[in-house]
Short mmCIF file of C-alpha atoms and ligand atoms in Angstrom, two decimals:
data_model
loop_
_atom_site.label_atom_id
_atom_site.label_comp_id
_atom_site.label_asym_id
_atom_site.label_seq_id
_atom_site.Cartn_x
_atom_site.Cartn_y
_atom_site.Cartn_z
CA UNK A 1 0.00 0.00 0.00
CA UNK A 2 1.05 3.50 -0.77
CA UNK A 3 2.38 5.50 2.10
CA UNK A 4 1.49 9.52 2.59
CA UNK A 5 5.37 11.36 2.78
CA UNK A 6 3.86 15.05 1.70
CA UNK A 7 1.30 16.86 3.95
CA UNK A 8 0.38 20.63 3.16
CA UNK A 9 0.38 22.74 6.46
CA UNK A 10 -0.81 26.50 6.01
CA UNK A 11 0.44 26.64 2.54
CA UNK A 12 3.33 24.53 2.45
CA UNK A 13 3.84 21.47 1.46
CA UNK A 14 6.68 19.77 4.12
CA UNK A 15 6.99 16.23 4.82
CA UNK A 16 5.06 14.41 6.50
CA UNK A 17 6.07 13.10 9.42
CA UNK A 18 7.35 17.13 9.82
CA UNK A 19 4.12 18.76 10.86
CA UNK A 20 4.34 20.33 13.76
CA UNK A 21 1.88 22.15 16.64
CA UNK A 22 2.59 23.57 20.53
CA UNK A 23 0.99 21.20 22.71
CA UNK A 24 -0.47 24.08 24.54
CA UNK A 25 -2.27 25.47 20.95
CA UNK A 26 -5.74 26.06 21.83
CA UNK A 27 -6.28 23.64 18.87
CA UNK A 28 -5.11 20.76 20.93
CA UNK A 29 -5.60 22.30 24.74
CA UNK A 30 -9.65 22.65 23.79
CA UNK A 31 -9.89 20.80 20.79
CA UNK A 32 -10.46 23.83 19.00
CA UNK A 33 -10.44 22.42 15.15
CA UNK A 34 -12.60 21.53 12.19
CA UNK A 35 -12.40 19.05 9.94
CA UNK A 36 -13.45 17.03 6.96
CA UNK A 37 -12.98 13.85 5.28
CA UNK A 38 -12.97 13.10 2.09
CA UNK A 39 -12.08 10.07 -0.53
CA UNK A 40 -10.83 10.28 -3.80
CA UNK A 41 -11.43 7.27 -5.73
CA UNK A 42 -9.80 5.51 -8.90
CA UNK A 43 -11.52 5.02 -12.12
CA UNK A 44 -10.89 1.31 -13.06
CA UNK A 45 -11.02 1.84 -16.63
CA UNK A 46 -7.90 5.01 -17.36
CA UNK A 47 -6.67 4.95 -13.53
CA UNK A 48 -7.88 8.55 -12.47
CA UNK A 49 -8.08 9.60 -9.30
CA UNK A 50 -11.31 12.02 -8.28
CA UNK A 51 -12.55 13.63 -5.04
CA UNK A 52 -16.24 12.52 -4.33
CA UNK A 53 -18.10 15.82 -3.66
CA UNK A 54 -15.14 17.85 -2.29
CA UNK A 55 -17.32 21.78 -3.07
CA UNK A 56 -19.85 19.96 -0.15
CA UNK A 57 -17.05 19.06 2.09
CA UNK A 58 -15.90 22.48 1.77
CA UNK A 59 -18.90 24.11 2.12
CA UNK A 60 -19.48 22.33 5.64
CA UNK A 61 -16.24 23.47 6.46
CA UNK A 62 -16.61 26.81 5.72
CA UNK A 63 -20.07 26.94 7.86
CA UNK A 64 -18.28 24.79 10.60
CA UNK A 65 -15.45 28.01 10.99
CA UNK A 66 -18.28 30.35 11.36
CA UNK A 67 -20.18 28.69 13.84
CA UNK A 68 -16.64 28.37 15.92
CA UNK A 69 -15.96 31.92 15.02
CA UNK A 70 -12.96 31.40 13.65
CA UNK A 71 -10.17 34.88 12.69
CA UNK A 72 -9.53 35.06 8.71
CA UNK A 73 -10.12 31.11 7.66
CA UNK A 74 -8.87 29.87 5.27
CA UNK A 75 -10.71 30.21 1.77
CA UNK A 76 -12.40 28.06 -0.44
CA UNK A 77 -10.46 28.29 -3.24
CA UNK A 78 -7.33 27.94 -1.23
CA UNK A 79 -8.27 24.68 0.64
CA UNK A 80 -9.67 23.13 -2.90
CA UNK A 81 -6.18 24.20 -4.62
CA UNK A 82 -4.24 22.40 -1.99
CA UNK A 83 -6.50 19.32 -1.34
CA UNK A 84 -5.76 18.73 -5.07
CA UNK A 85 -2.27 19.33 -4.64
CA UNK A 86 -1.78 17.19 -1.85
CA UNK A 87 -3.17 14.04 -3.82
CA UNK A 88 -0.43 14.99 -6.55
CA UNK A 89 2.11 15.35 -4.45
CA UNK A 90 1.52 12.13 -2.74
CA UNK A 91 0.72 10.80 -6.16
CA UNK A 92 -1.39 7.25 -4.56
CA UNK A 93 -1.73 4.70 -7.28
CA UNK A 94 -5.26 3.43 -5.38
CA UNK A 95 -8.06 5.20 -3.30
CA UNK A 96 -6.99 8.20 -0.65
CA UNK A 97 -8.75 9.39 2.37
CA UNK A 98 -7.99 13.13 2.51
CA UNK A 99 -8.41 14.86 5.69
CA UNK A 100 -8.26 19.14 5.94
CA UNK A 101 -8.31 20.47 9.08
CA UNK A 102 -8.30 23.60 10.47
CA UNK A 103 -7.06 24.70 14.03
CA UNK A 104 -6.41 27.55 16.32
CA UNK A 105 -2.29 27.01 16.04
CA UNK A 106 -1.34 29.91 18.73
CA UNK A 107 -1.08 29.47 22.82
CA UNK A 108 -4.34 31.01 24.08
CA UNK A 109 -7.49 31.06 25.95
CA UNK A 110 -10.80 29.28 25.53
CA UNK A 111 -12.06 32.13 23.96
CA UNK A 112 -9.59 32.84 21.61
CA UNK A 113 -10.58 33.14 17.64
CA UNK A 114 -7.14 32.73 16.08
CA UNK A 115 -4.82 32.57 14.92
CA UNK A 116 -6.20 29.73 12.50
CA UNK A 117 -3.82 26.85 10.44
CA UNK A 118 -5.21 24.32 8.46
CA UNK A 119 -3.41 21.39 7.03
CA UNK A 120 -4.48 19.20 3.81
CA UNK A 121 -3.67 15.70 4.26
CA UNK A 122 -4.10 11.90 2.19
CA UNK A 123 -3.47 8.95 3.26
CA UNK A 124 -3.61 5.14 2.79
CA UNK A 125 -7.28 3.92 4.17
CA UNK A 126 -9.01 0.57 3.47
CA UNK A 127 -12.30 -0.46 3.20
CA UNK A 128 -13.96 -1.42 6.06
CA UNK A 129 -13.39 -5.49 6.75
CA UNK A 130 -17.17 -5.30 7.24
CA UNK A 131 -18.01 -4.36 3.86
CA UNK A 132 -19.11 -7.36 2.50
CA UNK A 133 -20.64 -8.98 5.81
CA UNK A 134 -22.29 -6.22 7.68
CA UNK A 135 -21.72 -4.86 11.11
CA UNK A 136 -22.60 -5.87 14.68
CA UNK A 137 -24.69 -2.77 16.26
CA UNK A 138 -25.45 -2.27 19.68
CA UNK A 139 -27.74 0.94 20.79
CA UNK A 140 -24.82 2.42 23.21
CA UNK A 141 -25.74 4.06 26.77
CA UNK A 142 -23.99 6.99 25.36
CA UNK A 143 -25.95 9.83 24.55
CA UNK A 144 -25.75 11.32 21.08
CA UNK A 145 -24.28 15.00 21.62
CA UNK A 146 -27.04 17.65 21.27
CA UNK A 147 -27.13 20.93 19.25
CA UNK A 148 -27.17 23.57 22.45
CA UNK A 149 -23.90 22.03 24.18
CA UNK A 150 -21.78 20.51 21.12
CA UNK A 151 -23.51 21.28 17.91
CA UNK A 152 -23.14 17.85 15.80
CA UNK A 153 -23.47 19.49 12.10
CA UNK A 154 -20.36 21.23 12.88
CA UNK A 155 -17.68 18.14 12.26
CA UNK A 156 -15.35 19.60 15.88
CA UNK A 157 -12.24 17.21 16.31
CA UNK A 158 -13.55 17.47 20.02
CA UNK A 159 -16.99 16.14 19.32
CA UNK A 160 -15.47 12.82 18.73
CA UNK A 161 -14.85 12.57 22.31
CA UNK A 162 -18.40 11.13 22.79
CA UNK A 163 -18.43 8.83 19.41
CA UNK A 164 -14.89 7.14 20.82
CA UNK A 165 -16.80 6.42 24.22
CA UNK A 166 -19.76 5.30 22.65
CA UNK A 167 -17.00 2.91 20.43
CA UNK A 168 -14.88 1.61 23.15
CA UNK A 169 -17.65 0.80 24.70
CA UNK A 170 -19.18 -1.14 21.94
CA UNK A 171 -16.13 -3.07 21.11
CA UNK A 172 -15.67 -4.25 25.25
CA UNK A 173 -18.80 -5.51 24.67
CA UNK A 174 -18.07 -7.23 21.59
CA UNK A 175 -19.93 -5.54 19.00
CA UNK A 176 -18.33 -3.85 15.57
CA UNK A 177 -20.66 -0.28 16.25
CA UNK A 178 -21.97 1.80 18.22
CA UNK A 179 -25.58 3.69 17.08
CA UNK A 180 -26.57 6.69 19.26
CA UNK A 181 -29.72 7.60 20.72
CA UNK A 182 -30.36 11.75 21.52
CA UNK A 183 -31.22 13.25 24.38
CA UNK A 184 -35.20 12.83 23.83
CA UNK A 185 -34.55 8.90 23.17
CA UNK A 186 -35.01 8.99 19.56
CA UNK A 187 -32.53 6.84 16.57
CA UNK A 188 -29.53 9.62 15.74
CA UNK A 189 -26.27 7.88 14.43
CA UNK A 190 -23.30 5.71 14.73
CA UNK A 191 -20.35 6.92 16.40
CA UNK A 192 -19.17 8.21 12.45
CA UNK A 193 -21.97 7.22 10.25
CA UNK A 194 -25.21 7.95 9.43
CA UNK A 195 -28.08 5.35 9.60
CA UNK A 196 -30.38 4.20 6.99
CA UNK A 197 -33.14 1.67 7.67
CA UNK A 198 -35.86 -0.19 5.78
CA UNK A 199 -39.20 -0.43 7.28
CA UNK A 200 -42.26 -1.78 4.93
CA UNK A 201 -40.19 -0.77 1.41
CA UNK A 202 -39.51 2.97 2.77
CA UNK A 203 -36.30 3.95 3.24
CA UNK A 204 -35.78 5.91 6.27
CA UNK A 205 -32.93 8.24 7.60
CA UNK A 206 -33.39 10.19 10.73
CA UNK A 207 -33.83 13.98 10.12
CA UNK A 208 -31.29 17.23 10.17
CA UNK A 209 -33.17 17.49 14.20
CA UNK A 210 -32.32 14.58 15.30
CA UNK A 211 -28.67 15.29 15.96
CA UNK A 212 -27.04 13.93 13.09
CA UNK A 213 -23.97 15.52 11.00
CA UNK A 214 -25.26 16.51 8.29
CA UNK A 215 -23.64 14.02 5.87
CA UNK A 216 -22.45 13.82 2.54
CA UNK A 217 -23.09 11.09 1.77
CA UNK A 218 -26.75 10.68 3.65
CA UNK A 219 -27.11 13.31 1.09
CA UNK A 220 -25.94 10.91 -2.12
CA UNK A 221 -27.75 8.52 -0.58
CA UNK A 222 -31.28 10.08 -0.78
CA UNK A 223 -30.69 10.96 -3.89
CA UNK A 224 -29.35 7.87 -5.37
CA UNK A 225 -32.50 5.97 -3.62
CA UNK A 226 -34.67 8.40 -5.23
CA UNK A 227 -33.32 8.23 -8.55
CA UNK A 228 -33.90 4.27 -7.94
CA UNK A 229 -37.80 4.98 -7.45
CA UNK A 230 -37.38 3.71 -3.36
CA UNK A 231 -40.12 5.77 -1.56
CA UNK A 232 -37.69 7.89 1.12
CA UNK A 233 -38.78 9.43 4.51
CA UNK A 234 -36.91 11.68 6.58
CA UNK A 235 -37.94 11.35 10.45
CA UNK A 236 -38.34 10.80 14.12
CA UNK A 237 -37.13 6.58 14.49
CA UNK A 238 -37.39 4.81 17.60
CA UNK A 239 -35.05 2.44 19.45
CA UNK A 240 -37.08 -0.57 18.52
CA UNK A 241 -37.90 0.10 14.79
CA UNK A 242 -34.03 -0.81 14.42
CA UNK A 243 -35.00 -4.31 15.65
CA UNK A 244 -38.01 -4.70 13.74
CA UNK A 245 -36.56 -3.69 10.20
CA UNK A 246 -36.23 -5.67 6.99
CA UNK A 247 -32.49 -3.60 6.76
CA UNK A 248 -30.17 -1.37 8.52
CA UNK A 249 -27.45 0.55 7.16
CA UNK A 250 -24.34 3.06 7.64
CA UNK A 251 -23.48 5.59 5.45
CA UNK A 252 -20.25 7.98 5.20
CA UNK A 253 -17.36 8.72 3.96
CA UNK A 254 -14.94 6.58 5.72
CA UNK A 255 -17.72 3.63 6.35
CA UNK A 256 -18.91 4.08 2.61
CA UNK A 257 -22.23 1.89 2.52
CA UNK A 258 -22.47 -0.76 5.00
CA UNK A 259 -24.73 -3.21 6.56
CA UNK A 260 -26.07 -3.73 9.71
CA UNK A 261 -26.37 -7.54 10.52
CA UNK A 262 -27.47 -7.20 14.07
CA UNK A 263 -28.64 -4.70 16.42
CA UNK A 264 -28.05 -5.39 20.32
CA UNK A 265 -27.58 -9.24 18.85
CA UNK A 266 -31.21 -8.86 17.51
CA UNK A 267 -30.49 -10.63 13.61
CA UNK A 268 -31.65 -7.33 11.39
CA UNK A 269 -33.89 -9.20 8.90
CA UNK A 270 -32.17 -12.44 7.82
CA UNK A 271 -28.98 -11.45 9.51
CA UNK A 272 -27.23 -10.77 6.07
CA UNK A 273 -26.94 -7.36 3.97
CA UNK A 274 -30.27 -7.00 2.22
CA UNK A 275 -31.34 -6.23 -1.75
CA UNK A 276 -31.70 -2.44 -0.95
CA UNK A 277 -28.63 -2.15 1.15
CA UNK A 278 -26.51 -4.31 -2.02
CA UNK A 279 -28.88 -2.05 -4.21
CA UNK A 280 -27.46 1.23 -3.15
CA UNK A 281 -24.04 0.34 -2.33
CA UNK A 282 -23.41 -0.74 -6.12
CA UNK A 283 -25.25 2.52 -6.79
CA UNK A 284 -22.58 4.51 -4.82
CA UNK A 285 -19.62 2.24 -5.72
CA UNK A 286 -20.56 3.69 -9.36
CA UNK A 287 -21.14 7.17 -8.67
CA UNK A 288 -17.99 7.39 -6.79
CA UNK A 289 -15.66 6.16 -9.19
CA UNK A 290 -17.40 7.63 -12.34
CA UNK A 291 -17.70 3.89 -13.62
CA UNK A 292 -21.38 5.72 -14.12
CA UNK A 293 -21.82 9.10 -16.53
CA UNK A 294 -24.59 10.12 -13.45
CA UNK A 295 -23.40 12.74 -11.72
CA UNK A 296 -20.32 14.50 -12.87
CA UNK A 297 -20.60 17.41 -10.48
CA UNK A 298 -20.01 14.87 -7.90
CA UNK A 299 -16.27 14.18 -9.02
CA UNK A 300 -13.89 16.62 -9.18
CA UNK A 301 -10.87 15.30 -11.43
CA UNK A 302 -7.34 15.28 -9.26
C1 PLP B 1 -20.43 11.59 13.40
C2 PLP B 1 -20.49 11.38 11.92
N1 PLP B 1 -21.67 11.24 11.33
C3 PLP B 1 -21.78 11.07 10.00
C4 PLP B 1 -20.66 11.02 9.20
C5 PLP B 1 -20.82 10.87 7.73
O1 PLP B 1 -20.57 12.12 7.14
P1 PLP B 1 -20.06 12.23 5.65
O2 PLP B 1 -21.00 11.42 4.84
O3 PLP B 1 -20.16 13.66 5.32
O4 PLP B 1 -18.69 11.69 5.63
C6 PLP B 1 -19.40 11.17 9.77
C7 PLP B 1 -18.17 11.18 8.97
O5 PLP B 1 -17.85 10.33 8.22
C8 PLP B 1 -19.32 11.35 11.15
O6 PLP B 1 -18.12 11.47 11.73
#
C-alpha cells in the first residue's frame, strides 16, 4: 500500500512526518479544530483519481469556521487548490482518504478566535473489513451530543470525544458499532456514520433534528434511492424500529455503505446485507468512481 510522505500545512507542502503544533495550541488544549474527510477514488477503466463531492465538504467546512468563530479562515479556493495538490504530491496509485483540518495554532485562551492553520492531508485507508458482511450494532448508553452544548453538524475534532466512548464501549462488549440515541430517546447515528433503515419498502434516515452531522453522503444517498424509485422518509425513528426492520445501514465517507447484521444481537432481517442495502451500495460504488456518466458534479478530477 502507498504510504502519505507530503502533507500541506498553512500553505506549504513539508513532509510528512514534519508537521508540527505547541501542545499548549488552543487547537489541541480545547480541541479547538474543524475538519473534513474526504475520498478520492480511482476510475478502473484510465486509472484517475477524483474527489467525491469535495465543493460539499468544503462548504461544511466553511459553515463549521463560522459557527466556531474562527479569525480570517482559510478560503475556499485555497483549501480546494491544496486538497488537489496534496493528492499529486503524494501521487497514490489506489483510493486516498484526505483529511483538511483547520485549528487555532497559537497558545491562548478558551475564547480565543485565532490565529487559525489548516493542514491538507491523504493517506492510505481501506475499506472497512465489514463491507461485505455487515456490522454488529449495539444501541450504546452513550448519549448522542445535542445541538445547544456541542452542535453535531459542525464536524469539531472534540466532538469525537463522545463517538470514541460510545465505540470503546461497543467493542468491550463485543460488537463492531456503536448507534446513538439523543437526548429525547429517539434513533440519531453511529459513532461516524449515518443510519439508513428499511421499514415496509420505505427507506428511512433520521432527520437534520435529530442530531445527526449533516452528511455527505446521507445526502448521495437520498438521492441515489430516489433516482432508484425507493419511496424515502426523513424522520423521528425509535429504538425498537431498528430491531423490527427488513435492513439497517451506515453511510459515510470513511464507512462508505455498509450493513447492519445485528442490532443489540437482535439478527436485522435475515442477519445478512439485504437487496436495498446491495442495491445502493453498487449505486454509490458507481457514482464514486465515475464507472457511471450520473453525476459529474459529484467528481472533481485530481
Ligand atoms: C459523526 C459522523 N456522522 C456522520 C458522518 C458521515 O458524514 P459524511 O457522509 O459527510 O462523511 C461522519 C463522517 O464520516 C461522522 O463522523
Amino acid at each position: 500500500m502507498w504510504q502519505a510522505h507530503t502533507i500541506i500545512h498553512n500553505g506549504q507542502a513539508i513532509p510528512f512526518a514534519e508537521a508540527r503544533l505547541h501542545p499548549l495550541a488552543v487547537g489541541v488544549a480545547y480541541g479547538v479544530a474543524v475538519f473534513e474527510g474526504l475520498r478520492a477514488y480511482m476510475n478502473p477503466s484510465d486509472g484517475s483519481l477524483s474527489v467525491f463531492r469535495l465543493e460539499e465538504h468544503l462548504a461544511r467546512l466553511q459553515q463549521g469556521m463560522k459557527v466556531m468563530r474562527f479569525d480570517s479562515p482559510p478560503s475556499t479556493e485555497v483549501l480546494r487548490a491544496a486538497v488537489l495538490e496534496v493528492l499529486r504530491l503524494n501521487a497514490p496509485d489506489e483510493d486516498a482518504y484526505l483529511r483538511v483540518q483547520a485549528q487555532i495554532e497559537g497558545i491562548g485562551t478558551l475564547a480565543s478566535t485565532g490565529p487559525v492553520g489548516w493542514i491538507a492531508a491523504a493517506l492510505p485507508r481501506e475499506r472497512s473489513a465489514k463491507f461485505a458482511t455487515g456490522l454488529a450494532a449495539t444501541v450504546s448508553s452513550w448519549t448522542r451530543i445535542s445541538d445547544n452544548a456541542m452542535p453535531p453538524r459542525v464536524k469539531a475534532t472534540a466532538n469525537y470525544h463522545a463517538s470514541r466512548l460510545a465505540n470503546l464501549q461497543a467493542r468491550t462488549d463485543g460488537y463492531d458499532s456503536a448507534l446513538l440515541l439523543t437526548a429525547r430517546g429517539k434513533v440519531s447515528e453511529a459513532a461516524a456514520a449515518c443510519l439508513f433503515l428499511l421499514r415496509d419498502g420505505v427507506l428511512v434516515t433520521p432527520g437534520k433534528g435529530s442530531d445527526i452531522l449533516e452528511s455527505v453522503t446521507r445526502e448521495t444517498v437520498l438521492v441515489l434511492a430516489a433516482e432508484a424509485g425507493l419511496a424515502v422518509e426523513q424522520r423521528d425513528v425509535d429504538r425498537t424500529e431498528l430491531y423490527v426492520a427488513e435492513e439497517v445501514f451506515l453511510c459515510g465517507t470513511g464507512q462508505e455503505l455498509v450493513a447492519v447484521t445485528s442490532v443489540d444481537r437482535l439478527p436485522v432481517g435475515d442477519g445478512t446485507p439485504g437487496p436495498v442495502t446491495r442495491q445502493l451500495q453498487a449505486a454509490y460504488e458507481a457514482v464514486v468512481r465515475g464507472t457511471t456518466d450520473a453525476h459529474p458534479e459529484w467528481r472533481t478530477r485530481v
